[in-house]
Amino acid sequence: MSSGSNLRSEDQFLCSICLDVFTDPVSTPCGHNFCQTCITQNWEVNFPYKCPLCKEIFTSRPQLGVNTFIKEMVAQFRHEAQQEAGSSSSAAKPGEVPCDVCTGTKLKALKSCLVCQVSYCQTHLEPHLTTPGLKKHQLMEPVENLEDRMCLQHDKPLELFCKTDQTCVCSLCSVLDHKNHKFVPLREESEGKKAELKKTEAEVQKMIQSRRVKIQEIKESVKISKDAADREKAEGVQFFTALKEAAERGLEELIKEIQDKQKTAEKQAEDFIKDLEQEISELMKRSSEVKQLSQSEDHLHLLQSFSSLKAAPPTKNWTEVRVHPPSYEGTVVRAAAQMLEKMKEKMRKLLEAELKRVQQYAVDVTLDPDTAHPWLILSDDGKQVNCGNKRKKLPENPKRFYPCVNVLGQQSFSLGRFYFEVQIKGKTEWDLGVARESINRKGDITLSPQDGFWTVWLRNRNEYSACAGPSVRLHVQPGPEKVGVFVDYEEGLVSFYDVDAAALIYSFTGCCFTEELYPCFSPGLNDGGKNSAPLIICPVNKADCCTDETP
Ligand SMILES: *[C@@H]1O[C@H](CO)[C@@H](O)[C@H](O)[C@H]1NC(C)=O
């Protein structure tokens, strides 16, 4: 049986109730065939029982037989139809609209009918292309959820756009519920919306683009942080390797020094023993000569030799000779002190490099006159402050410190790193550091991180402390003339440096900053002129960079 003849015979295998190929075909007594389910359901709702095809009426519910021939033919037909479908049209793939009529393998739909609200494959579409009544139906490209395209109220396809209500309507809506509204064909409205969508698309593209740029940025910052980590590691390895080598060399030298001393002592003892043994052998020789002579019967010979043998041979007076065990007192201490000097030197170089690095983050800081205590005298350029002796008439201001003689910088920081240097030369008292915006400025102020201050101060000319709450006494000798303040906001780090000595004075670490941070200064009270020198914010010398440092 060719596939052509196969298709022509399809109507022979159609159930006249479901119009589909028979499923489990059964025969009525009048000889017509139906799907078992179709005829059973038909007889459950219709009475009296009659054949849906020839209308023959049965007085009682008839027995249904199975026509084996038809059943086999149907099975054969289905099998061949499936092979046919496999070659010409194909089963709907995911994303394609399936035919609503196909049972078993659902083929890909070619059209959807808006009137039937059904999607059809090539085979099942056929009646819509040929039957006069169906040819009037409105067909469209296949879509799913056809019911969404129908007016729920009038059961007609939505085919107009009501501009007044901004909604899709059917032809009945336009004359009933939306009377006197303005309408346009769906196509026209959709063209307009398409233009808007293009704009949206462009915007979305832009958002995608900006996010891609962000990813690039983040990747770049990861790379930067990795580079920084590598650099830091390399520096650490270099420093500690040098230290280890210096320690090993120091130990070698120490051991050699001790061994040399021991060897010298041993050598001396050996020499003494050799000399002594030499003398012993000479003395023994003399002893045997003397013995021999004393037994001699040759009187002349005895008398002639007597004078040369009477006296003992010349020997060394050993009474005072001693081998002194070498003294090792202080050997290890001296070597350790040398090692410490070397470490200090390396530490100094390390600090110099670090200071150069933080100096790269120098910012321009000026003093904010609105925050200054009325006794404080600020220079015109906002770079110097000292304490006068009388109160200036100034407008009251919630930002102003009173009665504590403080002043803040005008610039504030809430991210990244910043650094500034302040000259404190010739002063007996000062406070210096950073403060958060919400600090208490009126009445007594406690300088501590809990109260929003990260500061270091000088009291009584040479008492330095970090105001860490409780304060930490700092041993800074000689006192600095210029102090550098470095802040890494994200790291929660505030460090103070003696700029000229390139020494670290103190670090607050692990701080949690959530607000704006301001540079914070107090020149201290004038103290009858003893502490009248100004605090001076200095330009930072960042001439040479830290890349070419020598280890
Ligand atoms: C050896 O020297 C000690 C002190 O230097 C002296 O008392 C002693 O008499 C000397 N002995 C001889 C044998 O000269």
Coordinates of C-alpha atoms and ligand atoms in Angstrom, one line a residue:
M1 CA 0.0 0.0 0.0
S2 CA 1.6 3.3 -1.1
S3 CA 1.4 6.3 1.2
G4 CA -0.8 8.0 -1.4
S5 CA -3.5 5.4 -1.3
N6 CA -3.1 5.3 2.4
L7 CA -4.0 8.9 2.8
R8 CA -7.0 8.6 0.4
S9 CA -8.4 5.9 2.6
E10 CA -8.2 8.0 5.8
D11 CA -11.9 8.9 5.9
Q12 CA -12.7 5.1 6.0
F13 CA -11.0 5.1 9.4
L14 CA -12.7 8.1 10.9
C15 CA -15.1 7.9 13.8
S16 CA -18.1 10.0 12.8
I17 CA -18.4 11.2 16.4
C18 CA -14.9 12.5 17.1
L19 CA -13.9 12.9 13.5
D20 CA -10.6 11.3 14.3
V21 CA -9.1 8.0 13.4
F22 CA -10.7 5.2 15.4
T23 CA -9.4 4.4 18.8
D24 CA -10.5 0.9 19.8
P25 CA -13.2 0.6 17.1
V26 CA -16.4 -1.2 17.9
S27 CA -19.4 -2.1 15.7
T28 CA -23.1 -1.5 16.4
P29 CA -25.7 -4.1 15.4
C30 CA -26.5 -1.9 12.3
G31 CA -22.9 -2.4 11.2
H32 CA -21.4 1.0 11.8
N33 CA -18.1 1.6 13.5
F34 CA -17.2 4.1 16.3
C35 CA -14.5 4.6 18.9
Q36 CA -15.5 2.6 21.9
T37 CA -15.3 5.7 24.2
C38 CA -17.2 7.9 21.7
I39 CA -20.3 5.6 21.3
T40 CA -20.3 4.7 25.0
Q41 CA -20.4 8.4 26.0
N42 CA -23.0 9.1 23.4
W43 CA -25.3 6.5 24.8
E44 CA -24.8 7.7 28.3
V45 CA -26.3 11.1 27.5
N46 CA -28.7 10.3 24.7
F47 CA -31.9 8.3 24.9
P48 CA -33.3 6.3 23.3
Y49 CA -30.2 4.5 22.1
K50 CA -29.7 5.1 18.3
C51 CA -26.9 4.8 15.8
P52 CA -25.4 8.3 15.4
L53 CA -24.9 7.6 11.7
C54 CA -28.0 5.8 10.3
K55 CA -30.2 6.9 13.2
E56 CA -31.5 3.3 13.7
I57 CA -33.2 3.1 17.1
F58 CA -32.5 0.3 19.6
T59 CA -35.0 -0.5 22.3
S60 CA -32.4 -1.7 24.7
R61 CA -28.7 -0.8 24.9
P62 CA -27.1 -3.0 22.2
Q63 CA -24.1 -5.2 22.6
L64 CA -21.0 -3.7 20.9
G65 CA -18.9 -6.1 18.8
V66 CA -15.4 -5.8 17.7
N67 CA -14.8 -5.8 14.0
T68 CA -11.4 -7.4 13.8
F69 CA -10.9 -6.5 10.2
I70 CA -11.5 -2.8 10.9
K71 CA -9.4 -2.9 14.0
E72 CA -6.4 -4.3 12.1
M73 CA -6.9 -1.9 9.2
V74 CA -6.9 1.0 11.7
A75 CA -3.7 -0.3 13.4
Q76 CA -2.1 -0.6 10.0
F77 CA -3.3 2.9 8.9
R78 CA -2.0 4.5 12.1
H79 CA 1.4 2.9 11.7
E80 CA 1.7 4.1 8.2
A81 CA 0.3 7.5 8.9
Q82 CA 3.0 7.9 11.6
Q83 CA 5.7 6.9 9.2
E84 CA 4.2 9.4 6.7
A85 CA 4.2 12.1 9.3
G86 CA 7.8 11.3 10.2
S87 CA 8.8 12.0 6.6
S88 CA 6.6 15.0 5.5
S89 CA 5.6 16.9 8.6
S90 CA 7.0 16.3 12.0
A91 CA 6.0 16.1 15.7
A92 CA 5.9 19.4 17.5
K93 CA 9.2 20.1 19.1
P94 CA 9.5 22.1 22.4
G95 CA 8.6 25.7 21.7
E96 CA 6.5 24.8 18.7
V97 CA 2.7 24.8 18.9
P98 CA 1.3 21.3 18.7
C99 CA -1.9 20.4 16.8
D100 CA -4.8 20.2 19.2
V101 CA -6.6 17.5 17.1
C102 CA -3.8 14.9 16.8
T103 CA -4.1 12.0 19.2
G104 CA -1.0 10.1 20.1
T105 CA 2.0 12.0 18.5
K106 CA 1.0 15.6 18.3
L107 CA 2.2 17.1 15.0
K108 CA 3.4 20.7 14.6
A109 CA 0.5 23.1 14.0
L110 CA 0.5 25.1 10.8
K111 CA -2.3 27.5 11.6
S112 CA -4.6 28.4 14.5
C113 CA -8.3 29.2 13.9
L114 CA -9.6 32.1 15.9
V115 CA -13.2 30.9 15.5
C116 CA -12.6 27.3 16.5
Q117 CA -9.9 28.3 19.0
V118 CA -8.0 25.2 17.8
S119 CA -4.6 24.8 16.3
Y120 CA -4.3 22.4 13.3
C121 CA -1.5 20.4 11.7
Q122 CA -1.4 20.1 7.9
T123 CA -3.8 17.1 7.9
H124 CA -6.3 18.5 10.3
L125 CA -6.2 22.0 8.7
E126 CA -7.5 20.5 5.4
P127 CA -11.2 21.1 6.1
H128 CA -10.6 24.8 6.8
L129 CA -9.0 25.1 3.4
T130 CA -11.7 23.2 1.4
T131 CA -15.0 23.2 3.3
P132 CA -17.1 26.4 2.4
G133 CA -18.4 26.9 5.9
L134 CA -14.9 26.6 7.5
K135 CA -13.1 28.7 4.8
K136 CA -14.6 31.8 6.4
H137 CA -12.9 31.2 9.7
Q138 CA -10.1 33.5 10.5
L139 CA -6.8 31.7 10.5
M140 CA -3.5 32.9 11.9
E141 CA 0.1 31.8 12.6
P142 CA -0.1 29.0 15.2
V143 CA -0.2 30.2 18.8
E144 CA -0.9 28.6 22.1
N145 CA -3.6 29.7 24.6
L146 CA -6.0 30.8 21.9
E147 CA -8.7 31.5 24.5
D148 CA -6.7 34.6 25.5
R149 CA -7.3 36.0 22.0
M150 CA -11.1 35.9 22.4
C151 CA -13.4 38.5 24.1
L152 CA -14.6 36.8 27.2
Q153 CA -17.8 38.7 27.1
H154 CA -18.8 38.3 23.5
D155 CA -16.8 35.2 22.5
K156 CA -15.4 36.9 19.4
P157 CA -11.8 37.5 18.4
L158 CA -10.2 40.6 19.9
E159 CA -9.5 42.6 16.8
L160 CA -9.5 46.3 17.6
F161 CA -7.6 48.5 20.1
C162 CA -9.7 51.0 22.1
K163 CA -7.4 54.1 22.4
T164 CA -9.7 55.5 25.1
D165 CA -9.4 52.6 27.5
Q166 CA -6.1 51.3 26.2
T167 CA -7.4 47.8 25.8
C168 CA -8.1 45.2 23.1
V169 CA -11.7 44.7 22.2
C170 CA -13.9 42.7 19.8
S171 CA -16.2 44.0 17.1
L172 CA -19.2 43.8 19.5
C173 CA -17.4 45.7 22.3
S174 CA -16.8 48.6 19.9
V175 CA -20.5 49.1 19.4
L176 CA -21.7 48.2 22.9
D177 CA -19.5 48.8 25.9
H178 CA -17.0 51.1 24.1
K179 CA -19.5 53.3 22.2
N180 CA -18.0 56.6 20.9
H181 CA -14.5 55.5 21.9
K182 CA -11.6 55.9 19.5
F183 CA -10.5 52.7 17.8
V184 CA -7.5 51.7 15.7
P185 CA -6.8 48.3 14.1
L186 CA -4.6 46.1 16.3
R187 CA -1.9 46.3 13.6
E188 CA -1.7 50.1 13.8
E189 CA -1.5 50.2 17.6
S190 CA 1.0 47.4 17.6
E191 CA 3.3 49.3 15.2
G192 CA 3.3 52.2 17.6
K193 CA 4.0 49.9 20.5
K194 CA 6.8 48.3 18.5
A195 CA 8.5 51.7 18.3
E196 CA 8.2 51.9 22.1
L197 CA 9.6 48.4 22.4
K198 CA 12.5 49.4 20.3
K199 CA 13.3 52.1 22.7
T200 CA 12.9 49.7 25.7
E201 CA 15.1 47.3 23.9
A202 CA 17.7 50.0 23.4
E203 CA 17.5 50.9 27.1
V204 CA 17.8 47.2 28.1
Q205 CA 20.8 46.9 25.9
K206 CA 22.3 49.9 27.5
M207 CA 21.7 48.4 31.0
I208 CA 23.3 45.1 29.8
Q209 CA 26.2 47.1 28.5
S210 CA 26.6 49.0 31.7
R211 CA 26.5 45.8 33.7
R212 CA 29.2 44.3 31.5
V213 CA 31.3 47.3 32.1
K214 CA 30.7 46.8 35.8
I215 CA 31.9 43.2 35.6
Q216 CA 35.0 44.4 33.8
E217 CA 35.5 47.0 36.6
I218 CA 35.1 44.4 39.3
K219 CA 37.4 42.0 37.6
E220 CA 39.9 44.8 37.2
S221 CA 39.7 45.6 40.9
V222 CA 40.2 41.9 41.8
K223 CA 43.3 41.9 39.6
I224 CA 44.5 45.1 41.3
S225 CA 43.9 43.6 44.7
K226 CA 45.7 40.4 43.6
D227 CA 48.7 42.4 42.3
A228 CA 48.8 44.3 45.6
A229 CA 48.7 41.0 47.5
D230 CA 51.5 39.6 45.4
R231 CA 53.6 42.7 45.9
E232 CA 53.0 42.6 49.7
K233 CA 53.9 38.9 49.8
A234 CA 57.0 39.4 47.8
E235 CA 58.0 42.2 50.1
G236 CA 57.3 40.0 53.2
V237 CA 59.3 37.1 51.7
Q238 CA 62.2 39.4 50.9
F239 CA 62.2 41.0 54.4
F240 CA 62.0 37.7 56.3
T241 CA 64.4 35.9 54.1
A242 CA 67.0 38.7 54.6
L243 CA 66.3 38.5 58.4
K244 CA 66.7 34.7 58.4
E245 CA 69.9 34.9 56.5
A246 CA 71.2 37.7 58.8
A247 CA 70.2 35.5 61.8
E248 CA 72.0 32.5 60.4
R249 CA 75.1 34.5 59.6
G250 CA 75.0 36.0 63.1
L251 CA 74.8 32.5 64.6
E252 CA 77.7 31.3 62.5
E253 CA 79.9 34.2 63.5
L254 CA 79.0 33.7 67.2
I255 CA 79.9 30.0 67.0
K256 CA 83.1 30.7 65.2
E257 CA 84.1 33.3 67.8
I258 CA 83.6 30.8 70.6
Q259 CA 85.4 28.0 68.8
D260 CA 88.3 30.3 68.0
K261 CA 88.7 31.2 71.7
Q262 CA 88.6 27.6 72.7
K263 CA 91.1 26.6 70.0
T264 CA 93.5 29.3 71.2
A265 CA 93.3 28.1 74.8
E266 CA 93.9 24.5 73.6
K267 CA 96.8 25.5 71.5
Q268 CA 98.4 27.4 74.4
A269 CA 98.0 24.4 76.7
E270 CA 99.5 22.2 74.1
D271 CA 102.5 24.5 73.7
F272 CA 103.1 24.6 77.4
I273 CA 102.8 20.8 77.7
K274 CA 105.3 20.4 74.8
D275 CA 107.8 22.8 76.5
L276 CA 107.4 21.0 79.8
E277 CA 107.9 17.6 78.2
Q278 CA 111.0 18.9 76.4
E279 CA 112.4 20.1 79.8
I280 CA 111.5 16.8 81.4
S281 CA 113.4 14.9 78.8
E282 CA 116.4 17.2 79.2
L283 CA 116.3 16.8 82.9
M284 CA 116.1 13.0 82.6
K285 CA 119.2 13.1 80.4
R286 CA 121.0 15.2 83.0
S287 CA 119.9 12.9 85.7
S288 CA 121.3 9.8 84.0
E289 CA 124.6 11.7 83.3
V290 CA 124.9 12.8 86.9
K291 CA 124.1 9.3 88.1
Q292 CA 126.8 7.9 85.7
L293 CA 129.4 10.4 86.9
S294 CA 128.7 9.8 90.5
Q295 CA 129.6 6.1 90.0
S296 CA 132.7 6.8 88.0
E297 CA 136.2 5.6 89.3
D298 CA 137.9 8.0 86.8
H299 CA 138.7 10.7 89.3
L300 CA 140.2 13.1 86.8
H301 CA 137.1 12.9 84.6
L302 CA 134.8 13.3 87.5
L303 CA 136.6 16.5 88.6
Q304 CA 136.8 17.9 85.1
S305 CA 133.0 17.3 84.5
F306 CA 131.8 18.2 87.9
S307 CA 131.4 21.9 87.5
S308 CA 129.3 21.6 84.2
L309 CA 127.0 18.9 85.7
K310 CA 126.5 20.2 89.2
A311 CA 124.0 22.8 88.5
A312 CA 120.6 21.8 87.0
P313 CA 120.2 22.7 83.4
P314 CA 118.5 26.1 82.6
T315 CA 114.8 25.7 82.7
K316 CA 111.8 28.0 82.7
N317 CA 110.3 29.0 86.1
W318 CA 106.7 27.6 85.7
T319 CA 105.3 28.9 89.1
E320 CA 103.2 31.6 87.6
V321 CA 102.3 29.9 84.3
R322 CA 98.6 29.0 83.9
V323 CA 96.2 28.3 81.1
H324 CA 93.3 30.6 81.7
P325 CA 90.0 29.2 80.5
P326 CA 88.6 31.8 78.0
S327 CA 85.7 34.0 79.2
Y328 CA 82.5 33.9 77.2
E329 CA 80.7 36.5 79.3
G330 CA 78.5 38.7 77.0
T331 CA 79.4 36.9 73.8
V332 CA 75.8 36.0 73.0
V333 CA 74.4 39.3 74.2
R334 CA 76.9 41.2 72.0
A335 CA 75.9 39.1 68.9
A336 CA 72.2 39.6 69.7
A337 CA 72.7 43.3 70.0
Q338 CA 74.4 43.4 66.6
M339 CA 71.6 41.4 65.1
L340 CA 69.0 43.7 66.6
E341 CA 70.9 46.7 65.0
K342 CA 70.7 45.0 61.6
M343 CA 67.0 44.3 62.1
K344 CA 66.3 47.9 63.1
E345 CA 68.0 49.0 60.0
K346 CA 65.9 46.7 57.8
M347 CA 62.8 47.8 59.8
R348 CA 63.7 51.4 59.1
K349 CA 64.0 50.8 55.4
L350 CA 60.7 48.9 55.4
L351 CA 59.0 51.8 57.2
E352 CA 60.5 54.3 54.8
A353 CA 59.0 52.4 51.9
E354 CA 55.7 52.2 53.7
L355 CA 55.6 55.9 54.4
K356 CA 56.4 56.7 50.8
R357 CA 53.5 54.5 49.8
V358 CA 50.9 56.0 52.1
Q359 CA 52.2 59.5 51.1
Q360 CA 50.8 58.7 47.6
Y361 CA 47.3 59.1 49.2
A362 CA 48.0 62.7 50.3
V363 CA 44.9 65.0 50.2
D364 CA 44.6 68.7 50.5
V365 CA 43.2 69.5 54.0
T366 CA 42.1 72.9 55.2
L367 CA 40.6 73.9 58.5
D368 CA 36.9 74.5 58.8
P369 CA 36.4 77.9 60.6
D370 CA 32.8 77.0 61.4
T371 CA 34.0 74.2 63.7
A372 CA 36.8 76.1 65.5
H373 CA 36.6 77.0 69.2
P374 CA 36.3 80.8 69.6
W375 CA 39.8 81.0 71.1
L376 CA 41.5 79.4 68.1
I377 CA 43.2 81.5 65.5
L378 CA 43.1 80.1 62.0
S379 CA 45.4 81.4 59.2
D380 CA 43.8 82.9 56.1
D381 CA 44.8 79.9 54.0
G382 CA 43.2 77.5 56.6
K383 CA 46.5 75.6 57.0
Q384 CA 47.5 76.8 60.5
V385 CA 45.9 77.0 63.9
N386 CA 47.0 78.1 67.3
C387 CA 45.3 79.0 70.5
G388 CA 45.0 82.7 71.4
N389 CA 44.2 84.2 74.8
K390 CA 40.9 85.8 74.2
R391 CA 37.5 84.8 72.9
K392 CA 36.6 85.9 69.4
K393 CA 33.0 87.0 68.9
L394 CA 31.6 84.3 66.6
P395 CA 28.1 83.2 65.7
E396 CA 26.8 80.2 67.6
N397 CA 26.9 77.1 65.5
P398 CA 26.1 73.5 66.2
K399 CA 29.2 72.4 64.4
R400 CA 31.5 74.5 66.7
F401 CA 33.6 72.9 69.5
Y402 CA 33.0 74.4 72.9
P403 CA 34.6 74.4 75.4
C404 CA 37.2 72.0 74.0
V405 CA 39.7 73.8 71.8
N406 CA 39.3 71.7 68.7
V407 CA 38.8 72.3 65.0
L408 CA 37.9 69.9 62.1
G409 CA 39.1 69.8 58.5
Q410 CA 36.8 71.1 55.8
Q411 CA 37.2 67.9 53.8
S412 CA 35.5 64.6 54.8
F413 CA 36.0 61.1 53.5
S414 CA 33.7 58.0 53.4
L415 CA 35.7 55.7 51.3
G416 CA 39.2 54.8 50.1
R417 CA 42.5 56.0 51.6
F418 CA 43.8 59.5 52.5
Y419 CA 46.8 61.0 54.2
F420 CA 47.9 64.3 55.6
E421 CA 50.9 65.7 57.4
V422 CA 50.9 68.2 60.3
Q423 CA 53.9 70.0 61.8
I424 CA 53.8 70.0 65.6
K425 CA 57.2 71.4 66.2
G426 CA 57.8 73.5 69.4
K427 CA 54.6 72.5 71.1
T428 CA 54.0 71.1 74.6
E429 CA 50.5 69.8 73.9
W430 CA 48.4 68.8 70.8
D431 CA 45.7 66.3 69.7
L432 CA 45.7 65.0 66.2
G433 CA 43.7 62.4 64.2
V434 CA 40.3 61.8 62.7
A435 CA 36.7 62.1 63.9
R436 CA 33.4 60.9 62.7
E437 CA 30.7 63.4 61.8
S438 CA 28.3 62.7 64.7
I439 CA 30.8 63.4 67.5
N440 CA 29.8 65.4 70.5
R441 CA 31.2 68.9 70.1
K442 CA 29.8 70.6 73.2
G443 CA 30.8 70.1 76.8
D444 CA 33.4 67.7 77.9
I445 CA 34.7 65.4 75.2
T446 CA 36.4 62.0 75.6
L447 CA 38.8 61.3 72.8
S448 CA 38.3 57.6 72.2
P449 CA 37.2 55.4 69.3
Q450 CA 33.9 54.6 71.2
D451 CA 33.2 58.4 71.1
G452 CA 34.1 58.7 67.5
F453 CA 37.7 60.0 67.8
W454 CA 40.8 58.1 66.6
T455 CA 43.6 60.4 67.9
V456 CA 47.1 60.6 69.3
W457 CA 48.1 63.4 71.7
L458 CA 51.0 65.0 73.4
R459 CA 50.9 66.3 77.0
N460 CA 53.6 67.9 79.2
R461 CA 56.0 68.4 76.4
N462 CA 57.1 64.7 76.1
E463 CA 54.2 62.4 77.1
Y464 CA 52.7 60.8 74.0
S465 CA 49.6 58.7 74.1
A466 CA 47.2 57.0 71.7
C467 CA 43.7 57.8 72.8
A468 CA 42.5 54.2 72.4
G469 CA 40.1 54.3 75.4
P470 CA 41.9 53.4 77.7
S471 CA 44.9 55.4 76.4
V472 CA 48.1 53.7 75.5
R473 CA 51.4 55.4 76.5
L474 CA 53.7 55.7 73.5
H475 CA 57.5 55.7 73.7
V476 CA 58.5 58.1 71.0
Q477 CA 62.0 59.4 71.5
P478 CA 63.0 61.9 70.3
G479 CA 59.6 63.5 69.8
P480 CA 58.5 64.0 66.2
E481 CA 58.3 67.4 64.5
K482 CA 55.9 66.3 61.8
V483 CA 53.2 63.7 62.1
G484 CA 51.6 61.9 59.1
V485 CA 48.0 60.6 59.5
F486 CA 47.0 57.8 57.2
V487 CA 43.4 56.4 57.0
D488 CA 42.2 53.4 55.0
Y489 CA 38.4 53.6 55.4
E490 CA 37.5 50.1 54.2
E491 CA 40.3 48.5 56.2
G492 CA 39.4 50.4 59.3
L493 CA 42.9 51.6 59.8
V494 CA 44.3 54.9 61.2
S495 CA 48.1 55.1 61.4
F496 CA 50.3 57.9 62.7
Y497 CA 53.9 58.3 61.4
D498 CA 56.9 60.3 62.5
V499 CA 57.6 61.7 59.1
D500 CA 61.3 62.6 59.5
A501 CA 62.2 59.4 61.3
A502 CA 60.0 57.3 59.0
A503 CA 58.7 55.6 62.1
L504 CA 55.3 54.2 62.9
I505 CA 54.0 55.9 66.0
Y506 CA 50.7 54.1 66.4
S507 CA 48.0 52.3 64.5
F508 CA 44.3 51.9 65.2
T509 CA 43.3 48.7 63.4
G510 CA 40.0 46.9 62.8
C511 CA 37.9 50.1 63.2
C512 CA 34.4 50.1 61.8
F513 CA 33.7 53.3 60.0
T514 CA 30.1 54.0 58.9
E515 CA 30.1 57.8 58.7
E516 CA 32.0 60.6 57.1
L517 CA 35.5 61.0 58.7
Y518 CA 37.0 64.5 59.2
P519 CA 40.6 65.3 60.0
C520 CA 40.6 66.5 63.7
F521 CA 43.0 69.0 65.4
S522 CA 43.6 70.6 68.7
P523 CA 46.7 72.9 69.2
G524 CA 46.0 72.7 73.0
L525 CA 45.7 75.8 75.3
N526 CA 48.2 78.6 74.9
D527 CA 49.6 78.1 78.4
G528 CA 51.0 81.6 78.8
G529 CA 52.8 81.4 75.5
K530 CA 54.6 78.1 76.2
N531 CA 52.3 76.2 73.7
S532 CA 51.6 79.1 71.3
A533 CA 53.2 77.5 68.3
P534 CA 50.7 76.6 65.6
L535 CA 49.8 73.2 64.2
I536 CA 50.6 73.5 60.5
I537 CA 49.1 71.3 57.8
C538 CA 52.0 70.8 55.4
P539 CA 52.2 69.9 51.7
V540 CA 53.3 66.3 51.4
N541 CA 56.5 65.5 49.6
K542 CA 55.7 62.7 47.3
A543 CA 58.4 63.3 44.8
D544 CA 59.8 59.8 44.5
C545 CA 57.6 56.9 44.2
C546 CA 57.9 53.7 46.2
T547 CA 58.6 51.4 43.3
D548 CA 62.3 51.7 43.2
E549 CA 62.9 51.2 46.9
T550 CA 66.1 49.3 48.0
P551 CA 65.4 46.4 50.3
Ligands
LIG1 C1 110.1 31.4 90.6 O1 109.4 32.6 90.6 C2 108.7 32.8 91.8 C3 107.9 34.1 91.7 O2 108.0 34.7 90.5 C4 109.8 32.9 93.0 O3 109.1 33.1 94.2 C5 110.6 31.6 93.0 O4 111.6 31.7 93.9 C6 111.2 31.3 91.6 N1 111.9 30.1 91.7 C7 113.1 29.9 91.2 C8 113.6 28.5 91.3 O5 113.8 30.8 90.8

